[in-house]
């Protein structure tokens, strides 16, 4: 029986066409099956529409900016029109800049490189490493994991009110001392639990205390509309490869002042307006004040165009429709997992929290790497296991000390049924990893149904094959026979 109920709007049942939807993979137990890609939170498959647009442009490929030839001029128009498309997709304000980068990680490292020297940065320990780690050279305050959206806002308000003094600022803290510039970095949707964060409320709290805020929208933008002006955030960062575009492109969009005042993120051609030798043998440089200031080198035109194409495709499909269908998938997965007592779904804000199609869980009696390997080898389902580049958060959710160093992958012990708890039956500590299933606009209903069925069968009947640890990963033992 299907885990889905009939939709009142049949259009909700039509996933967007993606590359690889008909790819078949071999099963260790014999035969082949259509691959169920359920690892969208790491990288979503490219939309067929995006690939078709890029293929149509490819013969006209040329270097952008300053080229006199027709293809160069065409590519320049394509590049700058793509910038305008992304600005519209994000609801950018008139004076915002859209800078093209390599990824969300690159975007947030760019922003970290341009924050004022006396800036204090506030980051929740629950952040993905792309938004947790770039600020290490700044004055960073790490905030404890909140357990409700309201607690997230309250925690931030207290931290901002008590922030460190800065002798160069005219602003005053609650303690009466001068305070300098501050930046809050927060995710829009967790890459571990899929839960939505109260971005608009956090932005209001930040601005009330004279701080700015950057939104890591890597997991939010593919699932929900992101409007900079409506959310009242100062910057947004996201990656193309999570937005159904190929790898290698990203975006940082938002306020221009800190970006214009800082040295270029990369020094080189394209970022410079004028370069001249000095009489003392040095070089004088006048940098661009536009987005080009931080886009040195020959840009990734195809990557940029693919992001713009994905933005158009999602907009034309209609986010209301996409969100409604995805919530059907979320409900199907959560309902299916709830029917397996051995499964524990990880959550920060609780069962009723709104979320996107990202769900992490552990299975009693199983090491997560073993479970994920069996899903792949025996059912053709691709999920992810580990700590998801969010080590402090996952360790908190699994009941471990968030300050304890984490490590992804299978334990060196035999990859059989290790209890997913602080200690195993021998008194040792197993690998504290989890399993993550993630999906989106390109996911067929059948992939979700197969996943739920596979979880139930693995828990009730066990794996049908023997597995071993190889290079830190649990893999099928090809020399073994079917169990």
Tab-separated table of C-alpha atoms in Angstrom:
chain	number	residue	atom	x	y	z
A	1	UNK	CA	0.000	0.000	0.000
A	2	UNK	CA	1.364	3.444	-0.906
A	3	UNK	CA	2.527	5.736	1.883
A	4	UNK	CA	1.026	8.600	-0.092
A	5	UNK	CA	-2.510	9.908	0.018
A	6	UNK	CA	-4.186	11.168	-3.106
A	7	UNK	CA	-3.407	14.826	-3.811
A	8	UNK	CA	-6.236	17.194	-4.553
A	9	UNK	CA	-4.002	18.860	-7.149
A	10	UNK	CA	-2.513	16.242	-9.458
A	11	UNK	CA	0.295	18.657	-10.449
A	12	UNK	CA	1.752	18.099	-6.969
A	13	UNK	CA	2.677	14.556	-8.012
A	14	UNK	CA	4.924	15.586	-10.915
A	15	UNK	CA	8.617	15.954	-9.978
A	16	UNK	CA	10.756	18.297	-12.050
A	17	UNK	CA	12.790	16.361	-14.663
A	18	UNK	CA	16.398	15.869	-13.550
A	19	UNK	CA	19.470	14.247	-15.069
A	20	UNK	CA	20.048	10.658	-14.009
A	21	UNK	CA	16.414	9.836	-13.333
A	22	UNK	CA	16.693	6.661	-15.446
A	23	UNK	CA	20.186	5.556	-14.387
A	24	UNK	CA	20.303	1.926	-13.245
A	25	UNK	CA	22.789	0.504	-10.734
A	26	UNK	CA	23.752	-3.093	-9.909
A	27	UNK	CA	22.603	-4.725	-6.690
A	28	UNK	CA	24.998	-6.927	-4.733
A	29	UNK	CA	22.210	-9.511	-4.484
A	30	UNK	CA	21.892	-9.625	-8.280
A	31	UNK	CA	20.130	-7.635	-10.982
A	32	UNK	CA	19.779	-3.895	-11.426
A	33	UNK	CA	17.419	-1.182	-10.241
A	34	UNK	CA	16.794	2.461	-11.070
A	35	UNK	CA	18.989	4.512	-8.746
A	36	UNK	CA	17.148	6.375	-5.991
A	37	UNK	CA	19.184	9.541	-5.375
A	38	UNK	CA	18.230	10.594	-1.854
A	39	UNK	CA	21.266	12.717	-1.014
A	40	UNK	CA	20.008	16.097	-2.236
A	41	UNK	CA	21.360	17.909	0.827
A	42	UNK	CA	24.892	17.150	-0.381
A	43	UNK	CA	24.266	17.765	-4.086
A	44	UNK	CA	20.976	17.788	-5.937
A	45	UNK	CA	20.878	16.356	-9.470
A	46	UNK	CA	20.955	18.957	-12.218
A	47	UNK	CA	17.604	19.866	-13.704
A	48	UNK	CA	17.133	18.718	-17.291
A	49	UNK	CA	16.111	22.304	-18.100
A	50	UNK	CA	19.451	23.598	-16.772
A	51	UNK	CA	21.426	21.058	-18.778
A	52	UNK	CA	19.476	21.863	-21.951
A	53	UNK	CA	20.114	25.601	-21.500
A	54	UNK	CA	23.834	25.071	-20.940
A	55	UNK	CA	24.067	22.724	-23.935
A	56	UNK	CA	22.371	25.288	-26.174
A	57	UNK	CA	24.830	27.979	-25.036
A	58	UNK	CA	28.003	25.850	-25.176
A	59	UNK	CA	28.815	26.468	-28.892
A	60	UNK	CA	28.748	30.209	-28.205
A	61	UNK	CA	31.080	29.964	-25.202
A	62	UNK	CA	33.515	32.853	-24.879
A	63	UNK	CA	35.489	34.836	-22.320
A	64	UNK	CA	33.482	37.578	-20.642
A	65	UNK	CA	34.191	41.311	-20.241
A	66	UNK	CA	36.384	43.455	-22.467
A	67	UNK	CA	36.382	41.067	-25.423
A	68	UNK	CA	35.564	42.670	-28.790
A	69	UNK	CA	34.447	39.495	-30.537
A	70	UNK	CA	30.823	38.476	-30.984
A	71	UNK	CA	31.023	35.387	-28.746
A	72	UNK	CA	32.740	37.370	-26.012
A	73	UNK	CA	30.050	40.034	-26.189
A	74	UNK	CA	27.329	37.382	-26.165
A	75	UNK	CA	28.888	35.642	-23.172
A	76	UNK	CA	29.261	38.933	-21.318
A	77	UNK	CA	25.567	39.687	-21.827
A	78	UNK	CA	24.700	36.176	-20.661
A	79	UNK	CA	26.886	36.569	-17.573
A	80	UNK	CA	25.450	39.939	-16.525
A	81	UNK	CA	21.877	38.925	-17.352
A	82	UNK	CA	22.424	35.922	-15.110
A	83	UNK	CA	23.415	38.300	-12.328
A	84	UNK	CA	20.147	40.178	-12.819
A	85	UNK	CA	18.185	36.892	-12.789
A	86	UNK	CA	19.759	35.832	-9.485
A	87	UNK	CA	19.095	39.281	-7.991
A	88	UNK	CA	15.431	38.948	-8.943
A	89	UNK	CA	15.273	35.377	-7.602
A	90	UNK	CA	16.586	36.593	-4.238
A	91	UNK	CA	14.478	39.750	-4.085
A	92	UNK	CA	17.589	41.895	-3.863
A	93	UNK	CA	17.340	45.578	-3.006
A	94	UNK	CA	18.349	48.193	-5.561
A	95	UNK	CA	21.800	48.788	-4.063
A	96	UNK	CA	22.636	45.136	-3.282
A	97	UNK	CA	25.474	43.393	-5.083
A	98	UNK	CA	25.410	39.844	-6.479
A	99	UNK	CA	28.866	38.269	-6.469
A	100	UNK	CA	29.530	34.925	-8.104
A	101	UNK	CA	31.713	32.507	-6.162
A	102	UNK	CA	32.527	28.804	-6.203
A	103	UNK	CA	30.089	27.685	-3.484
A	104	UNK	CA	28.419	28.619	-0.201
A	105	UNK	CA	31.713	27.886	1.546
A	106	UNK	CA	33.533	30.248	-0.792
A	107	UNK	CA	30.852	32.922	-0.345
A	108	UNK	CA	31.086	32.870	3.450
A	109	UNK	CA	34.875	32.859	3.359
A	110	UNK	CA	34.664	35.905	1.085
A	111	UNK	CA	32.425	37.675	3.574
A	112	UNK	CA	34.754	36.676	6.425
A	113	UNK	CA	37.621	38.273	4.521
A	114	UNK	CA	35.866	41.653	4.236
A	115	UNK	CA	34.362	42.131	7.704
A	116	UNK	CA	35.867	45.129	9.544
A	117	UNK	CA	38.880	44.350	11.706
A	118	UNK	CA	37.015	45.002	14.974
A	119	UNK	CA	33.872	43.062	13.973
A	120	UNK	CA	32.469	40.526	16.423
A	121	UNK	CA	30.818	37.500	14.819
A	122	UNK	CA	28.021	35.439	16.424
A	123	UNK	CA	27.514	31.870	15.212
A	124	UNK	CA	25.391	29.042	16.603
A	125	UNK	CA	27.228	25.779	17.189
A	126	UNK	CA	24.490	24.189	15.094
A	127	UNK	CA	25.878	25.630	11.858
A	128	UNK	CA	27.231	23.596	8.978
A	129	UNK	CA	31.029	23.887	8.812
A	130	UNK	CA	30.777	26.239	5.818
A	131	UNK	CA	29.219	28.838	8.102
A	132	UNK	CA	30.847	27.714	11.369
A	133	UNK	CA	34.532	27.833	10.432
A	134	UNK	CA	35.324	30.863	8.192
A	135	UNK	CA	35.258	33.333	11.114
A	136	UNK	CA	38.198	31.917	13.079
A	137	UNK	CA	40.323	35.039	12.454
A	138	UNK	CA	37.568	37.314	13.780
A	139	UNK	CA	36.327	37.799	17.339
A	140	UNK	CA	33.848	34.918	17.370
A	141	UNK	CA	31.168	34.102	19.923
A	142	UNK	CA	29.773	30.599	19.498
A	143	UNK	CA	26.198	30.252	20.735
A	144	UNK	CA	24.856	27.043	22.272
A	145	UNK	CA	22.317	24.970	20.373
A	146	UNK	CA	18.805	26.302	21.025
A	147	UNK	CA	15.952	23.856	21.517
A	148	UNK	CA	13.169	26.089	20.181
A	149	UNK	CA	13.039	28.895	17.612
A	150	UNK	CA	12.110	31.325	20.388
A	151	UNK	CA	15.149	30.240	22.383
A	152	UNK	CA	17.328	30.887	19.327
A	153	UNK	CA	16.119	34.503	19.225
A	154	UNK	CA	16.461	34.959	22.994
A	155	UNK	CA	19.994	33.527	22.976
A	156	UNK	CA	21.054	35.905	20.223
A	157	UNK	CA	19.473	38.937	21.870
A	158	UNK	CA	21.306	38.251	25.151
A	159	UNK	CA	24.630	37.717	23.399
A	160	UNK	CA	24.317	40.900	21.344
A	161	UNK	CA	23.287	42.979	24.354
A	162	UNK	CA	26.358	41.805	26.266
A	163	UNK	CA	28.852	41.859	23.447
A	164	UNK	CA	32.465	42.838	23.882
A	165	UNK	CA	33.471	46.515	24.004
A	166	UNK	CA	35.359	48.175	21.143
A	167	UNK	CA	37.215	51.446	21.770
A	168	UNK	CA	36.618	52.699	18.205
A	169	UNK	CA	32.795	52.630	18.262
A	170	UNK	CA	30.178	55.202	19.198
A	171	UNK	CA	27.532	52.521	19.910
A	172	UNK	CA	27.056	51.489	23.548
A	173	UNK	CA	26.355	48.043	24.963
A	174	UNK	CA	23.913	47.252	27.771
A	175	UNK	CA	26.909	47.444	30.090
A	176	UNK	CA	27.597	50.999	28.974
A	177	UNK	CA	30.791	50.316	27.036
A	178	UNK	CA	31.356	51.172	23.366
A	179	UNK	CA	30.680	48.393	20.875
A	180	UNK	CA	31.938	47.862	17.338
A	181	UNK	CA	30.398	46.253	14.294
A	182	UNK	CA	28.838	42.808	14.670
A	183	UNK	CA	27.731	40.084	12.295
A	184	UNK	CA	25.349	37.193	12.923
A	185	UNK	CA	25.628	34.087	10.745
A	186	UNK	CA	22.685	31.695	10.677
A	187	UNK	CA	21.401	28.861	8.527
A	188	UNK	CA	17.963	29.043	6.946
A	189	UNK	CA	17.317	25.292	7.028
A	190	UNK	CA	19.471	22.779	8.864
A	191	UNK	CA	21.467	20.390	6.712
A	192	UNK	CA	21.048	17.783	9.459
A	193	UNK	CA	17.437	18.028	10.633
A	194	UNK	CA	15.908	20.043	7.780
A	195	UNK	CA	14.277	22.333	10.353
A	196	UNK	CA	13.589	25.942	9.378
A	197	UNK	CA	15.170	28.648	11.500
A	198	UNK	CA	13.378	31.895	12.472
A	199	UNK	CA	15.436	33.999	10.075
A	200	UNK	CA	13.195	37.064	10.000
A	201	UNK	CA	13.030	37.233	13.809
A	202	UNK	CA	16.785	36.755	14.105
A	203	UNK	CA	17.351	39.535	11.576
A	204	UNK	CA	15.119	41.867	13.575
A	205	UNK	CA	17.042	41.018	16.763
A	206	UNK	CA	20.382	41.587	15.052
A	207	UNK	CA	19.388	44.969	13.643
A	208	UNK	CA	17.866	46.085	16.939
A	209	UNK	CA	21.319	45.679	18.472
A	210	UNK	CA	23.227	47.345	15.635
A	211	UNK	CA	24.431	44.069	14.088
A	212	UNK	CA	24.223	42.691	10.569
A	213	UNK	CA	23.180	39.187	9.555
A	214	UNK	CA	24.174	36.770	6.800
A	215	UNK	CA	21.864	33.914	5.840
A	216	UNK	CA	23.359	30.591	4.812
A	217	UNK	CA	20.635	29.566	2.368
A	218	UNK	CA	22.378	26.501	0.940
A	219	UNK	CA	19.589	24.202	2.182
A	220	UNK	CA	16.810	26.792	2.094
A	221	UNK	CA	16.988	28.218	-1.432
A	222	UNK	CA	16.303	24.884	-3.237
A	223	UNK	CA	13.158	24.291	-1.147
A	224	UNK	CA	11.660	27.685	-0.264
A	225	UNK	CA	11.607	31.190	-1.734
A	226	UNK	CA	14.340	33.415	-0.278
A	227	UNK	CA	13.649	37.147	-0.339
A	228	UNK	CA	16.442	39.333	1.043
A	229	UNK	CA	14.240	42.390	1.412
A	230	UNK	CA	11.331	40.512	2.999
A	231	UNK	CA	13.558	38.628	5.455
A	232	UNK	CA	15.542	41.840	6.020
A	233	UNK	CA	18.893	40.060	6.017
A	234	UNK	CA	22.075	41.799	4.951
A	235	UNK	CA	23.560	38.967	2.871
A	236	UNK	CA	22.544	35.597	1.454
A	237	UNK	CA	24.896	32.805	0.412
A	238	UNK	CA	24.035	29.635	-1.508
A	239	UNK	CA	25.507	27.022	-3.871
A	240	UNK	CA	24.510	26.093	-7.397
A	241	UNK	CA	25.006	22.357	-6.875
A	242	UNK	CA	22.288	22.263	-4.199
A	243	UNK	CA	19.982	24.340	-6.433
A	244	UNK	CA	19.860	21.763	-9.269
A	245	UNK	CA	22.796	23.286	-11.171
A	246	UNK	CA	26.179	21.629	-11.877
A	247	UNK	CA	29.107	21.924	-9.478
A	248	UNK	CA	31.460	24.862	-9.163
A	249	UNK	CA	29.336	27.994	-8.747
A	250	UNK	CA	27.828	29.916	-5.856
A	251	UNK	CA	26.447	33.288	-4.853
A	252	UNK	CA	26.989	35.940	-2.212
A	253	UNK	CA	24.351	38.669	-2.484
A	254	UNK	CA	23.613	41.662	-0.311
A	255	UNK	CA	24.958	44.927	1.044
A	256	UNK	CA	27.812	46.480	-0.908
A	257	UNK	CA	29.564	48.724	1.626
A	258	UNK	CA	31.822	46.218	3.433
A	259	UNK	CA	32.546	44.550	0.101
A	260	UNK	CA	33.530	47.836	-1.544
A	261	UNK	CA	35.674	48.997	1.369
A	262	UNK	CA	37.754	45.821	1.700
A	263	UNK	CA	40.684	44.612	-0.325
A	264	UNK	CA	39.661	42.148	-3.037
A	265	UNK	CA	39.155	38.576	-1.919
A	266	UNK	CA	41.439	37.548	-4.800
A	267	UNK	CA	43.927	39.920	-6.434
A	268	UNK	CA	44.150	39.751	-10.205
A	269	UNK	CA	42.708	40.717	-13.543
A	270	UNK	CA	39.044	41.592	-13.597
A	271	UNK	CA	39.155	42.944	-10.032
A	272	UNK	CA	41.456	45.797	-11.034
A	273	UNK	CA	40.362	48.958	-12.815
A	274	UNK	CA	43.825	50.538	-13.208
A	275	UNK	CA	47.354	49.243	-12.563
A	276	UNK	CA	50.511	51.381	-12.878
A	277	UNK	CA	54.163	51.075	-11.942
A	278	UNK	CA	55.478	53.524	-9.356
A	279	UNK	CA	58.822	55.257	-9.559
A	280	UNK	CA	60.003	53.293	-6.536
A	281	UNK	CA	59.445	50.068	-8.456
A	282	UNK	CA	56.156	49.112	-6.811
A	283	UNK	CA	52.662	48.869	-8.288
A	284	UNK	CA	49.631	51.099	-7.708
A	285	UNK	CA	46.238	49.473	-8.131
A	286	UNK	CA	42.766	50.962	-8.363
A	287	UNK	CA	40.187	48.254	-7.687
A	288	UNK	CA	36.660	48.061	-9.047
A	289	UNK	CA	33.880	49.107	-6.696
A	290	UNK	CA	31.344	46.810	-8.390
A	291	UNK	CA	30.912	43.060	-7.887
A	292	UNK	CA	33.926	42.591	-10.155
A	293	UNK	CA	36.124	43.660	-7.202
A	294	UNK	CA	35.731	40.139	-5.777
A	295	UNK	CA	35.488	38.182	-9.043
A	296	UNK	CA	39.130	38.219	-10.150
A	297	UNK	CA	40.175	35.923	-12.977
A	298	UNK	CA	38.125	34.477	-15.801
A	299	UNK	CA	34.704	33.697	-14.307
A	300	UNK	CA	32.824	30.431	-14.533
A	301	UNK	CA	30.337	31.560	-17.177
A	302	UNK	CA	28.665	28.177	-17.567
A	303	UNK	CA	28.339	27.777	-13.807
A	304	UNK	CA	26.811	31.221	-13.475
A	305	UNK	CA	24.401	30.636	-16.335
A	306	UNK	CA	23.373	27.282	-14.859
A	307	UNK	CA	22.464	28.974	-11.560
A	308	UNK	CA	20.365	31.544	-13.407
A	309	UNK	CA	18.665	28.773	-15.392
A	310	UNK	CA	17.846	26.887	-12.178
A	311	UNK	CA	16.464	30.080	-10.604
A	312	UNK	CA	14.160	30.545	-13.604
A	313	UNK	CA	13.046	26.898	-13.582
A	314	UNK	CA	12.138	26.948	-9.890
A	315	UNK	CA	10.366	30.276	-10.217
A	316	UNK	CA	8.345	29.095	-13.214
A	317	UNK	CA	7.420	25.826	-11.469
A	318	UNK	CA	6.067	27.881	-8.577
A	319	UNK	CA	7.410	27.548	-5.053
A	320	UNK	CA	3.916	27.102	-3.610
A	321	UNK	CA	3.542	23.968	-5.709
A	322	UNK	CA	7.090	22.757	-5.002
A	323	UNK	CA	6.733	23.262	-1.254
A	324	UNK	CA	3.347	21.515	-1.139
A	325	UNK	CA	4.641	18.453	-2.990
A	326	UNK	CA	7.807	18.290	-0.919
A	327	UNK	CA	5.768	18.348	2.270
A	328	UNK	CA	3.946	15.266	0.985
A	329	UNK	CA	7.323	13.547	0.691
A	330	UNK	CA	8.414	14.759	4.151
A	331	UNK	CA	5.184	13.420	5.656
A	332	UNK	CA	5.608	10.081	3.879
A	333	UNK	CA	9.162	9.628	5.171
A	334	UNK	CA	8.387	10.741	8.716
A	335	UNK	CA	5.251	8.575	8.865
A	336	UNK	CA	7.154	5.580	7.553
A	337	UNK	CA	10.045	6.009	10.010
A	338	UNK	CA	7.627	6.578	12.897
A	339	UNK	CA	6.291	3.080	12.252
A	340	UNK	CA	9.710	1.570	13.052
A	341	UNK	CA	10.319	1.696	16.839
A	342	UNK	CA	14.049	1.112	16.381
A	343	UNK	CA	14.419	4.354	14.394
A	344	UNK	CA	15.075	7.654	16.154
A	345	UNK	CA	14.714	10.805	14.021
A	346	UNK	CA	17.025	13.639	15.070
A	347	UNK	CA	15.423	16.985	15.835
A	348	UNK	CA	16.460	20.228	17.473
A	349	UNK	CA	13.077	22.000	17.635
A	350	UNK	CA	10.720	19.009	17.967
A	351	UNK	CA	8.337	17.019	15.786
A	352	UNK	CA	6.078	19.956	14.953
A	353	UNK	CA	8.851	22.199	13.607
A	354	UNK	CA	8.500	23.118	9.926
A	355	UNK	CA	11.214	21.530	7.809
A	356	UNK	CA	12.467	20.879	4.302
A	357	UNK	CA	13.225	17.487	2.767
A	358	UNK	CA	16.239	16.699	4.968
A	359	UNK	CA	15.823	14.045	7.688
A	360	UNK	CA	18.546	12.408	9.785
A	361	UNK	CA	18.084	9.386	11.994
A	362	UNK	CA	19.795	6.521	13.788
A	363	UNK	CA	18.713	2.893	14.014
A	364	UNK	CA	19.011	0.954	17.246
A	365	UNK	CA	21.381	-1.983	16.860
A	366	UNK	CA	22.969	-0.655	13.670
A	367	UNK	CA	26.081	1.290	12.878
A	368	UNK	CA	24.956	4.048	10.529
A	369	UNK	CA	27.647	3.336	7.934
A	370	UNK	CA	26.531	-0.302	7.753
A	371	UNK	CA	22.885	0.700	7.350
A	372	UNK	CA	23.657	3.222	4.579
A	373	UNK	CA	25.852	0.701	2.779
A	374	UNK	CA	23.053	-1.874	2.838
A	375	UNK	CA	20.546	0.655	1.480
A	376	UNK	CA	22.873	1.269	-1.457
A	377	UNK	CA	24.110	-2.236	-2.181
A	378	UNK	CA	20.831	-4.113	-1.664
A	379	UNK	CA	18.205	-1.524	-2.680
A	380	UNK	CA	19.961	0.972	-4.995
A	381	UNK	CA	19.270	3.874	-2.616
A	382	UNK	CA	21.865	6.597	-2.132
A	383	UNK	CA	21.769	8.315	1.270
A	384	UNK	CA	24.537	9.784	3.435
A	385	UNK	CA	25.961	8.667	6.747
A	386	UNK	CA	28.349	10.426	9.111
A	387	UNK	CA	28.352	13.820	10.792
A	388	UNK	CA	27.370	15.803	7.661
A	389	UNK	CA	30.054	18.519	8.085
A	390	UNK	CA	28.124	19.674	11.155
A	391	UNK	CA	30.039	17.783	13.832
A	392	UNK	CA	29.071	19.819	16.940
A	393	UNK	CA	25.367	19.711	16.023
A	394	UNK	CA	25.225	15.979	15.277
A	395	UNK	CA	27.138	15.136	18.432
A	396	UNK	CA	24.698	17.277	20.443
A	397	UNK	CA	21.720	15.520	18.853
A	398	UNK	CA	23.279	12.108	19.550
A	399	UNK	CA	23.873	12.924	23.195
A	400	UNK	CA	27.631	13.400	22.960
A	401	UNK	CA	29.675	16.400	24.068
A	402	UNK	CA	29.564	18.951	21.194
A	403	UNK	CA	33.134	19.957	22.085
A	404	UNK	CA	34.372	16.399	21.558
A	405	UNK	CA	36.087	15.913	18.215
A	406	UNK	CA	33.995	13.914	15.775
A	407	UNK	CA	34.985	11.700	12.894
A	408	UNK	CA	32.864	10.484	10.011
A	409	UNK	CA	32.930	7.014	8.518
A	410	UNK	CA	32.697	3.443	9.715
A	411	UNK	CA	34.433	2.384	12.928
A	412	UNK	CA	37.515	0.229	12.613
A	413	UNK	CA	35.595	-2.531	14.391
A	414	UNK	CA	33.580	-5.118	12.486
A	415	UNK	CA	30.721	-3.178	10.777
A	416	UNK	CA	27.955	-5.320	12.200
A	417	UNK	CA	25.216	-4.343	14.589
A	418	UNK	CA	26.787	-1.825	16.980
A	419	UNK	CA	24.326	-0.103	19.336
A	420	UNK	CA	23.858	3.559	18.448
A	421	UNK	CA	24.507	4.712	22.004
A	422	UNK	CA	27.287	6.132	24.131
A	423	UNK	CA	28.682	2.658	24.881
A	424	UNK	CA	28.423	-0.652	23.088
A	425	UNK	CA	27.948	-4.069	24.638
A	426	UNK	CA	31.680	-4.370	25.344
A	427	UNK	CA	31.823	-1.048	27.187
A	428	UNK	CA	33.560	0.712	24.290
A	429	UNK	CA	32.375	3.796	22.412
A	430	UNK	CA	31.015	3.166	18.891
A	431	UNK	CA	31.161	5.669	16.074
A	432	UNK	CA	28.483	8.298	16.790
A	433	UNK	CA	27.244	8.803	13.252
A	434	UNK	CA	23.789	9.204	11.746
A	435	UNK	CA	22.015	8.491	8.465
A	436	UNK	CA	20.561	11.305	6.368
A	437	UNK	CA	17.908	11.025	3.683
A	438	UNK	CA	17.256	14.143	1.608
A	439	UNK	CA	15.111	14.888	-1.415
A	440	UNK	CA	13.452	17.668	-3.342
A	441	UNK	CA	11.802	18.821	-6.545
A	442	UNK	CA	13.216	15.986	-8.669
A	443	UNK	CA	12.388	13.082	-6.350
A	444	UNK	CA	9.816	10.559	-7.653
A	445	UNK	CA	7.285	9.081	-5.236
A	446	UNK	CA	8.693	5.604	-5.901
A	447	UNK	CA	12.091	6.538	-4.449
A	448	UNK	CA	10.479	7.529	-1.161
A	449	UNK	CA	8.306	4.414	-1.081
A	450	UNK	CA	11.335	2.190	-1.776
A	451	UNK	CA	13.332	3.921	0.960
A	452	UNK	CA	10.626	3.439	3.598
A	453	UNK	CA	10.177	-0.181	2.573
A	454	UNK	CA	13.940	-0.786	2.685
A	455	UNK	CA	14.282	0.671	6.185
A	456	UNK	CA	11.515	-1.575	7.475
A	457	UNK	CA	12.999	-4.678	5.839
A	458	UNK	CA	16.547	-4.027	7.057
A	459	UNK	CA	15.363	-3.454	10.617
A	460	UNK	CA	13.059	-6.496	10.689
A	461	UNK	CA	15.114	-8.974	8.635
A	462	UNK	CA	18.680	-7.653	8.685
A	463	UNK	CA	21.120	-7.244	5.817
A	464	UNK	CA	21.250	-9.950	3.165
A	465	UNK	CA	24.976	-9.544	2.560
A	466	UNK	CA	28.173	-9.449	4.603
A	467	UNK	CA	29.963	-6.077	4.879
A	468	UNK	CA	33.448	-4.961	5.874
A	469	UNK	CA	35.274	-1.702	6.571
A	470	UNK	CA	37.523	-0.439	3.793
A	471	UNK	CA	39.312	2.942	3.917
A	472	UNK	CA	36.955	4.142	6.645
A	473	UNK	CA	33.783	3.139	4.817
A	474	UNK	CA	31.473	0.174	5.174
A	475	UNK	CA	31.305	-1.726	1.862
A	476	UNK	CA	29.909	-5.066	0.677
A	477	UNK	CA	32.342	-7.945	1.033
A	478	UNK	CA	32.509	-9.039	-2.596
A	479	UNK	CA	34.107	-12.324	-1.599
A	480	UNK	CA	31.188	-13.249	0.619
A	481	UNK	CA	28.012	-15.044	-0.297
A	482	UNK	CA	24.480	-13.823	0.243
A	483	UNK	CA	23.368	-14.367	3.845
